[in-house]
PDB file of N, CA and C in Angstrom:
ATOM      1  N   UNK A1266      48.363 176.664  67.971  1.00 84.00           N
ATOM      2  CA  UNK A1266      49.738 176.848  68.373  1.00 84.00           C
ATOM      3  C   UNK A1266      50.633 176.414  67.216  1.00 84.00           C
ATOM      4  N   UNK A1267      51.750 177.106  67.067  1.00 87.00           N
ATOM      5  CA  UNK A1267      52.737 176.759  66.041  1.00 87.00           C
ATOM      6  C   UNK A1267      54.135 177.020  66.606  1.00 87.00           C
ATOM      7  N   UNK A1268      55.162 176.773  65.802  1.00 88.00           N
ATOM      8  CA  UNK A1268      56.535 176.911  66.307  1.00 88.00           C
ATOM      9  C   UNK A1268      56.863 178.351  66.697  1.00 88.00           C
ATOM     10  N   UNK A1269      56.271 179.330  66.028  1.00 92.00           N
ATOM     11  CA  UNK A1269      56.494 180.732  66.392  1.00 92.00           C
ATOM     12  C   UNK A1269      55.947 181.017  67.787  1.00 92.00           C
ATOM     13  N   UNK A1270      54.747 180.516  68.077  1.00 91.00           N
ATOM     14  CA  UNK A1270      54.162 180.683  69.410  1.00 91.00           C
ATOM     15  C   UNK A1270      55.030 180.031  70.481  1.00 91.00           C
ATOM     16  N   UNK A1271      55.572 178.861  70.157  1.00 92.00           N
ATOM     17  CA  UNK A1271      56.391 178.129  71.122  1.00 92.00           C
ATOM     18  C   UNK A1271      57.685 178.877  71.419  1.00 92.00           C
ATOM     19  N   UNK A1272      58.360 179.374  70.389  1.00 93.00           N
ATOM     20  CA  UNK A1272      59.614 180.099  70.623  1.00 93.00           C
ATOM     21  C   UNK A1272      59.355 181.416  71.355  1.00 93.00           C
ATOM     22  N   UNK A1273      58.243 182.075  71.048  1.00 93.00           N
ATOM     23  CA  UNK A1273      57.894 183.306  71.764  1.00 93.00           C
ATOM     24  C   UNK A1273      57.620 183.004  73.237  1.00 93.00           C
ATOM     25  N   UNK A1274      56.863 181.946  73.506  1.00 92.00           N
ATOM     26  CA  UNK A1274      56.579 181.559  74.886  1.00 92.00           C
ATOM     27  C   UNK A1274      57.831 181.175  75.653  1.00 92.00           C
ATOM     28  N   UNK A1275      58.769 180.506  74.979  1.00 92.00           N
ATOM     29  CA  UNK A1275      60.030 180.133  75.617  1.00 92.00           C
ATOM     30  C   UNK A1275      60.785 181.387  76.039  1.00 92.00           C
ATOM     31  N   UNK A1276      60.868 182.361  75.136  1.00 93.00           N
ATOM     32  CA  UNK A1276      61.577 183.607  75.435  1.00 93.00           C
ATOM     33  C   UNK A1276      60.918 184.349  76.594  1.00 93.00           C
ATOM     34  N   UNK A1277      59.588 184.397  76.605  1.00 92.00           N
ATOM     35  CA  UNK A1277      58.874 185.075  77.691  1.00 92.00           C
ATOM     36  C   UNK A1277      59.091 184.367  79.030  1.00 92.00           C
ATOM     37  N   UNK A1278      59.114 183.051  79.015  1.00 91.00           N
ATOM     38  CA  UNK A1278      59.241 182.289  80.257  1.00 91.00           C
ATOM     39  C   UNK A1278      60.660 182.270  80.801  1.00 91.00           C
ATOM     40  N   UNK A1279      61.653 182.116  79.915  1.00 92.00           N
ATOM     41  CA  UNK A1279      63.025 181.906  80.362  1.00 92.00           C
ATOM     42  C   UNK A1279      63.964 183.072  80.073  1.00 92.00           C
ATOM     43  N   UNK A1280      63.492 184.103  79.371  1.00 92.00           N
ATOM     44  CA  UNK A1280      64.296 185.298  79.152  1.00 92.00           C
ATOM     45  C   UNK A1280      65.426 185.141  78.155  1.00 92.00           C
ATOM     46  N   UNK A1281      65.360 184.145  77.295  1.00 93.00           N
ATOM     47  CA  UNK A1281      66.374 183.941  76.261  1.00 93.00           C
ATOM     48  C   UNK A1281      65.761 183.154  75.111  1.00 93.00           C
ATOM     49  N   UNK A1282      66.445 183.147  73.987  1.00 93.00           N
ATOM     50  CA  UNK A1282      65.957 182.439  72.808  1.00 93.00           C
ATOM     51  C   UNK A1282      66.125 180.933  72.966  1.00 93.00           C
ATOM     52  N   UNK A1283      65.188 180.188  72.429  1.00 93.00           N
ATOM     53  CA  UNK A1283      65.316 178.731  72.383  1.00 93.00           C
ATOM     54  C   UNK A1283      66.411 178.359  71.390  1.00 93.00           C
ATOM     55  N   UNK A1284      67.157 177.321  71.694  1.00 93.00           N
ATOM     56  CA  UNK A1284      68.210 176.866  70.791  1.00 93.00           C
ATOM     57  C   UNK A1284      67.673 175.911  69.730  1.00 93.00           C
ATOM     58  N   UNK A1285      66.630 175.173  70.079  1.00 93.00           N
ATOM     59  CA  UNK A1285      66.018 174.237  69.135  1.00 93.00           C
ATOM     60  C   UNK A1285      64.524 174.171  69.397  1.00 93.00           C
ATOM     61  N   UNK A1286      63.761 173.929  68.353  1.00 93.00           N
ATOM     62  CA  UNK A1286      62.336 173.655  68.497  1.00 93.00           C
ATOM     63  C   UNK A1286      62.037 172.334  67.797  1.00 93.00           C
ATOM     64  N   UNK A1287      61.025 171.646  68.306  1.00 93.00           N
ATOM     65  CA  UNK A1287      60.659 170.337  67.778  1.00 93.00           C
ATOM     66  C   UNK A1287      59.149 170.235  67.651  1.00 93.00           C
ATOM     67  N   UNK A1288      58.707 169.394  66.730  1.00 93.00           N
ATOM     68  CA  UNK A1288      57.289 169.075  66.590  1.00 93.00           C
ATOM     69  C   UNK A1288      57.153 167.584  66.343  1.00 93.00           C
ATOM     70  N   UNK A1289      56.307 166.941  67.114  1.00 92.00           N
ATOM     71  CA  UNK A1289      56.013 165.519  66.925  1.00 92.00           C
ATOM     72  C   UNK A1289      54.529 165.393  66.620  1.00 92.00           C
ATOM     73  N   UNK A1290      54.175 164.957  65.408  1.00 92.00           N
ATOM     74  CA  UNK A1290      52.760 164.851  65.066  1.00 92.00           C
ATOM     75  C   UNK A1290      52.070 163.751  65.862  1.00 92.00           C
ATOM     76  N   UNK A1291      50.806 163.978  66.111  1.00 94.00           N
ATOM     77  CA  UNK A1291      50.010 162.918  66.721  1.00 94.00           C
ATOM     78  C   UNK A1291      49.703 161.860  65.676  1.00 94.00           C
ATOM     79  N   UNK A1292      49.113 160.773  66.104  1.00 91.00           N
ATOM     80  CA  UNK A1292      48.741 159.736  65.151  1.00 91.00           C
ATOM     81  C   UNK A1292      47.450 159.087  65.603  1.00 91.00           C
ATOM     82  N   UNK A1293      46.775 158.529  64.643  1.00 91.00           N
ATOM     83  CA  UNK A1293      45.594 157.727  64.925  1.00 91.00           C
ATOM     84  C   UNK A1293      45.804 156.367  64.280  1.00 91.00           C
ATOM     85  N   UNK A1294      45.218 155.355  64.869  1.00 88.00           N
ATOM     86  CA  UNK A1294      45.250 154.020  64.282  1.00 88.00           C
ATOM     87  C   UNK A1294      43.907 153.763  63.616  1.00 88.00           C
ATOM     88  N   UNK A1295      43.929 153.629  62.305  1.00 88.00           N
ATOM     89  CA  UNK A1295      42.690 153.322  61.601  1.00 88.00           C
ATOM     90  C   UNK A1295      42.253 151.892  61.888  1.00 88.00           C
ATOM     91  N   UNK A1296      43.216 150.984  61.965  1.00 89.00           N
ATOM     92  CA  UNK A1296      42.953 149.616  62.409  1.00 89.00           C
ATOM     93  C   UNK A1296      44.133 149.167  63.260  1.00 89.00           C
ATOM     94  N   UNK A1297      43.918 148.223  64.133  1.00 84.00           N
ATOM     95  CA  UNK A1297      45.006 147.621  64.881  1.00 84.00           C
ATOM     96  C   UNK A1297      45.319 148.260  66.212  1.00 84.00           C
ATOM     97  N   UNK A1298      44.368 148.947  66.812  1.00 82.00           N
ATOM     98  CA  UNK A1298      44.610 149.547  68.119  1.00 82.00           C
ATOM     99  C   UNK A1298      45.044 148.485  69.123  1.00 82.00           C
ATOM    100  N   UNK A1299      46.073 148.744  69.865  1.00 84.00           N
ATOM    101  CA  UNK A1299      46.633 147.868  70.906  1.00 84.00           C
ATOM    102  C   UNK A1299      47.284 146.602  70.364  1.00 84.00           C
ATOM    103  N   UNK A1300      47.488 146.500  69.071  1.00 85.00           N
ATOM    104  CA  UNK A1300      48.184 145.319  68.548  1.00 85.00           C
ATOM    105  C   UNK A1300      49.612 145.634  68.142  1.00 85.00           C
ATOM    106  N   UNK A1301      49.941 146.919  67.949  1.00 78.00           N
ATOM    107  CA  UNK A1301      51.290 147.263  67.485  1.00 78.00           C
ATOM    108  C   UNK A1301      52.362 146.854  68.485  1.00 78.00           C
ATOM    109  N   UNK A1302      52.116 147.027  69.766  1.00 83.00           N
ATOM    110  CA  UNK A1302      53.131 146.657  70.747  1.00 83.00           C
ATOM    111  C   UNK A1302      53.122 145.156  71.054  1.00 83.00           C
ATOM    112  N   UNK A1303      52.218 144.413  70.433  1.00 86.00           N
ATOM    113  CA  UNK A1303      52.205 142.959  70.561  1.00 86.00           C
ATOM    114  C   UNK A1303      52.640 142.275  69.273  1.00 86.00           C
ATOM    115  N   UNK A1304      53.212 143.048  68.346  1.00 85.00           N
ATOM    116  CA  UNK A1304      53.711 142.476  67.104  1.00 85.00           C
ATOM    117  C   UNK A1304      52.667 142.313  66.021  1.00 85.00           C
ATOM    118  N   UNK A1305      51.479 142.851  66.218  1.00 88.00           N
ATOM    119  CA  UNK A1305      50.420 142.721  65.219  1.00 88.00           C
ATOM    120  C   UNK A1305      50.517 143.792  64.145  1.00 88.00           C
ATOM    121  N   UNK A1306      49.608 143.732  63.204  1.00 89.00           N
ATOM    122  CA  UNK A1306      49.580 144.684  62.097  1.00 89.00           C
ATOM    123  C   UNK A1306      48.702 145.883  62.457  1.00 89.00           C
ATOM    124  N   UNK A1307      49.153 147.063  62.058  1.00 90.00           N
ATOM    125  CA  UNK A1307      48.399 148.287  62.305  1.00 90.00           C
ATOM    126  C   UNK A1307      48.401 149.148  61.049  1.00 90.00           C
ATOM    127  N   UNK A1308      47.507 150.096  61.009  1.00 92.00           N
ATOM    128  CA  UNK A1308      47.445 151.047  59.905  1.00 92.00           C
ATOM    129  C   UNK A1308      47.315 152.448  60.509  1.00 92.00           C
ATOM    130  N   UNK A1309      48.440 153.011  61.002  1.00 89.00           N
ATOM    131  CA  UNK A1309      48.400 154.336  61.605  1.00 89.00           C
ATOM    132  C   UNK A1309      48.593 155.432  60.556  1.00 89.00           C
ATOM    133  N   UNK A1310      48.184 156.634  60.900  1.00 92.00           N
ATOM    134  CA  UNK A1310      48.487 157.786  60.051  1.00 92.00           C
ATOM    135  C   UNK A1310      48.675 159.006  60.948  1.00 92.00           C
ATOM    136  N   UNK A1311      49.536 159.908  60.499  1.00 90.00           N
ATOM    137  CA  UNK A1311      49.817 161.136  61.241  1.00 90.00           C
ATOM    138  C   UNK A1311      48.663 162.113  61.075  1.00 90.00           C
ATOM    139  N   UNK A1312      48.474 162.954  62.070  1.00 93.00           N
ATOM    140  CA  UNK A1312      47.472 164.008  62.001  1.00 93.00           C
ATOM    141  C   UNK A1312      48.162 165.347  62.242  1.00 93.00           C
ATOM    142  N   UNK A1313      47.470 166.430  61.969  1.00 89.00           N
ATOM    143  CA  UNK A1313      48.090 167.755  62.079  1.00 89.00           C
ATOM    144  C   UNK A1313      48.260 168.212  63.528  1.00 89.00           C
ATOM    145  N   UNK A1314      47.538 167.635  64.459  1.00 92.00           N
ATOM    146  CA  UNK A1314      47.716 167.961  65.868  1.00 92.00           C
ATOM    147  C   UNK A1314      48.946 167.248  66.390  1.00 92.00           C
ATOM    148  N   UNK A1315      49.617 167.848  67.348  1.00 92.00           N
ATOM    149  CA  UNK A1315      50.818 167.215  67.874  1.00 92.00           C
ATOM    150  C   UNK A1315      51.356 167.975  69.068  1.00 92.00           C
ATOM    151  N   UNK A1316      52.603 167.709  69.381  1.00 92.00           N
ATOM    152  CA  UNK A1316      53.272 168.312  70.525  1.00 92.00           C
ATOM    153  C   UNK A1316      54.463 169.137  70.062  1.00 92.00           C
ATOM    154  N   UNK A1317      54.530 170.377  70.525  1.00 93.00           N
ATOM    155  CA  UNK A1317      55.665 171.258  70.244  1.00 93.00           C
ATOM    156  C   UNK A1317      56.560 171.324  71.470  1.00 93.00           C
ATOM    157  N   UNK A1318      57.845 171.492  71.246  1.00 93.00           N
ATOM    158  CA  UNK A1318      58.792 171.679  72.350  1.00 93.00           C
ATOM    159  C   UNK A1318      59.883 172.637  71.905  1.00 93.00           C
ATOM    160  N   UNK A1319      60.335 173.462  72.825  1.00 93.00           N
ATOM    161  CA  UNK A1319      61.473 174.358  72.600  1.00 93.00           C
ATOM    162  C   UNK A1319      62.459 174.100  73.726  1.00 93.00           C
ATOM    163  N   UNK A1320      63.737 174.062  73.403  1.00 93.00           N
ATOM    164  CA  UNK A1320      64.748 173.756  74.419  1.00 93.00           C
ATOM    165  C   UNK A1320      65.922 174.717  74.326  1.00 93.00           C
ATOM    166  N   UNK A1321      66.613 174.852  75.442  1.00 93.00           N
ATOM    167  CA  UNK A1321      67.827 175.654  75.505  1.00 93.00           C
ATOM    168  C   UNK A1321      68.616 175.265  76.739  1.00 93.00           C
ATOM    169  N   UNK A1322      69.857 175.666  76.778  1.00 91.00           N
ATOM    170  CA  UNK A1322      70.704 175.363  77.932  1.00 91.00           C
ATOM    171  C   UNK A1322      70.559 176.453  78.987  1.00 91.00           C
ATOM    172  N   UNK A1323      70.994 176.126  80.200  1.00 90.00           N
ATOM    173  CA  UNK A1323      71.035 177.116  81.269  1.00 90.00           C
ATOM    174  C   UNK A1323      72.366 176.993  81.996  1.00 90.00           C
ATOM    175  N   UNK A1324      72.579 177.859  82.953  1.00 89.00           N
ATOM    176  CA  UNK A1324      73.873 177.922  83.642  1.00 89.00           C
ATOM    177  C   UNK A1324      74.052 176.865  84.722  1.00 89.00           C
ATOM    178  N   UNK A1325      72.961 176.325  85.254  1.00 89.00           N
ATOM    179  CA  UNK A1325      73.088 175.400  86.384  1.00 89.00           C
ATOM    180  C   UNK A1325      72.857 173.935  86.012  1.00 89.00           C
ATOM    181  N   UNK A1326      72.778 173.630  84.734  1.00 85.00           N
ATOM    182  CA  UNK A1326      72.609 172.252  84.260  1.00 85.00           C
ATOM    183  C   UNK A1326      71.383 171.557  84.846  1.00 85.00           C
ATOM    184  N   UNK A1327      70.354 172.319  85.177  1.00 87.00           N
ATOM    185  CA  UNK A1327      69.116 171.758  85.709  1.00 87.00           C
ATOM    186  C   UNK A1327      68.045 171.783  84.623  1.00 87.00           C
ATOM    187  N   UNK A1328      67.124 170.842  84.694  1.00 86.00           N
ATOM    188  CA  UNK A1328      65.991 170.840  83.779  1.00 86.00           C
ATOM    189  C   UNK A1328      64.906 171.739  84.344  1.00 86.00           C
ATOM    190  N   UNK A1329      64.405 172.625  83.524  1.00 85.00           N
ATOM    191  CA  UNK A1329      63.277 173.467  83.892  1.00 85.00           C
ATOM    192  C   UNK A1329      62.222 173.264  82.813  1.00 85.00           C
ATOM    193  N   UNK A1330      61.038 172.863  83.219  1.00 84.00           N
ATOM    194  CA  UNK A1330      59.964 172.578  82.279  1.00 84.00           C
ATOM    195  C   UNK A1330      58.830 173.560  82.486  1.00 84.00           C
ATOM    196  N   UNK A1331      58.187 173.906  81.383  1.00 86.00           N
ATOM    197  CA  UNK A1331      57.027 174.786  81.441  1.00 86.00           C
ATOM    198  C   UNK A1331      56.039 174.327  80.385  1.00 86.00           C
ATOM    199  N   UNK A1332      54.778 174.263  80.732  1.00 85.00           N
ATOM    200  CA  UNK A1332      53.732 173.894  79.784  1.00 85.00           C
ATOM    201  C   UNK A1332      52.776 175.060  79.609  1.00 85.00           C
ATOM    202  N   UNK A1333      52.579 175.486  78.370  1.00 84.00           N
ATOM    203  CA  UNK A1333      51.616 176.552  78.089  1.00 84.00           C
ATOM    204  C   UNK A1333      50.192 176.083  78.378  1.00 84.00           C
ATOM    205  N   UNK A1334      49.977 174.778  78.446  1.00 81.00           N
ATOM    206  CA  UNK A1334      48.654 174.242  78.762  1.00 81.00           C
ATOM    207  C   UNK A1334      48.304 174.393  80.240  1.00 81.00           C
ATOM    208  N   UNK A1335      49.319 174.553  81.086  1.00 82.00           N
ATOM    209  CA  UNK A1335      49.110 174.693  82.522  1.00 82.00           C
ATOM    210  C   UNK A1335      49.925 175.872  83.043  1.00 82.00           C
ATOM    211  N   UNK A1336      49.593 177.104  82.652  1.00 78.00           N
ATOM    212  CA  UNK A1336      50.428 178.258  82.983  1.00 78.00           C
ATOM    213  C   UNK A1336      50.560 178.526  84.487  1.00 78.00           C
ATOM    214  N   UNK A1337      49.559 178.189  85.292  1.00 78.00           N
ATOM    215  CA  UNK A1337      49.658 178.437  86.731  1.00 78.00           C
ATOM    216  C   UNK A1337      50.571 177.435  87.418  1.00 78.00           C
ATOM    217  N   UNK A1338      50.681 176.251  86.860  1.00 70.00           N
ATOM    218  CA  UNK A1338      51.527 175.207  87.442  1.00 70.00           C
ATOM    219  C   UNK A1338      52.950 175.337  86.941  1.00 70.00           C
ATOM    220  N   UNK A1339      53.095 175.690  85.659  1.00 57.00           N
ATOM    221  CA  UNK A1339      54.428 175.855  85.090  1.00 57.00           C
ATOM    222  C   UNK A1339      54.896 174.692  84.390  1.00 57.00           C
TER     223      UNK A1339
END
């Protein structure tokens, strides 16, 4: 999946172009798992896998979410 796939899926699902697209890379901790939120030292690094999102406004100010990972649920 890439940003082109995400914007195409947004258009197919909602019938209009996405106004913004985002990508947040995943990360792995080489050392220090579960210590970062306790103030400890960690050595994380980004990976190429991550989460894509496309957003746009609608007329009724409601949030509508859709996941390509769960097409039957939406």
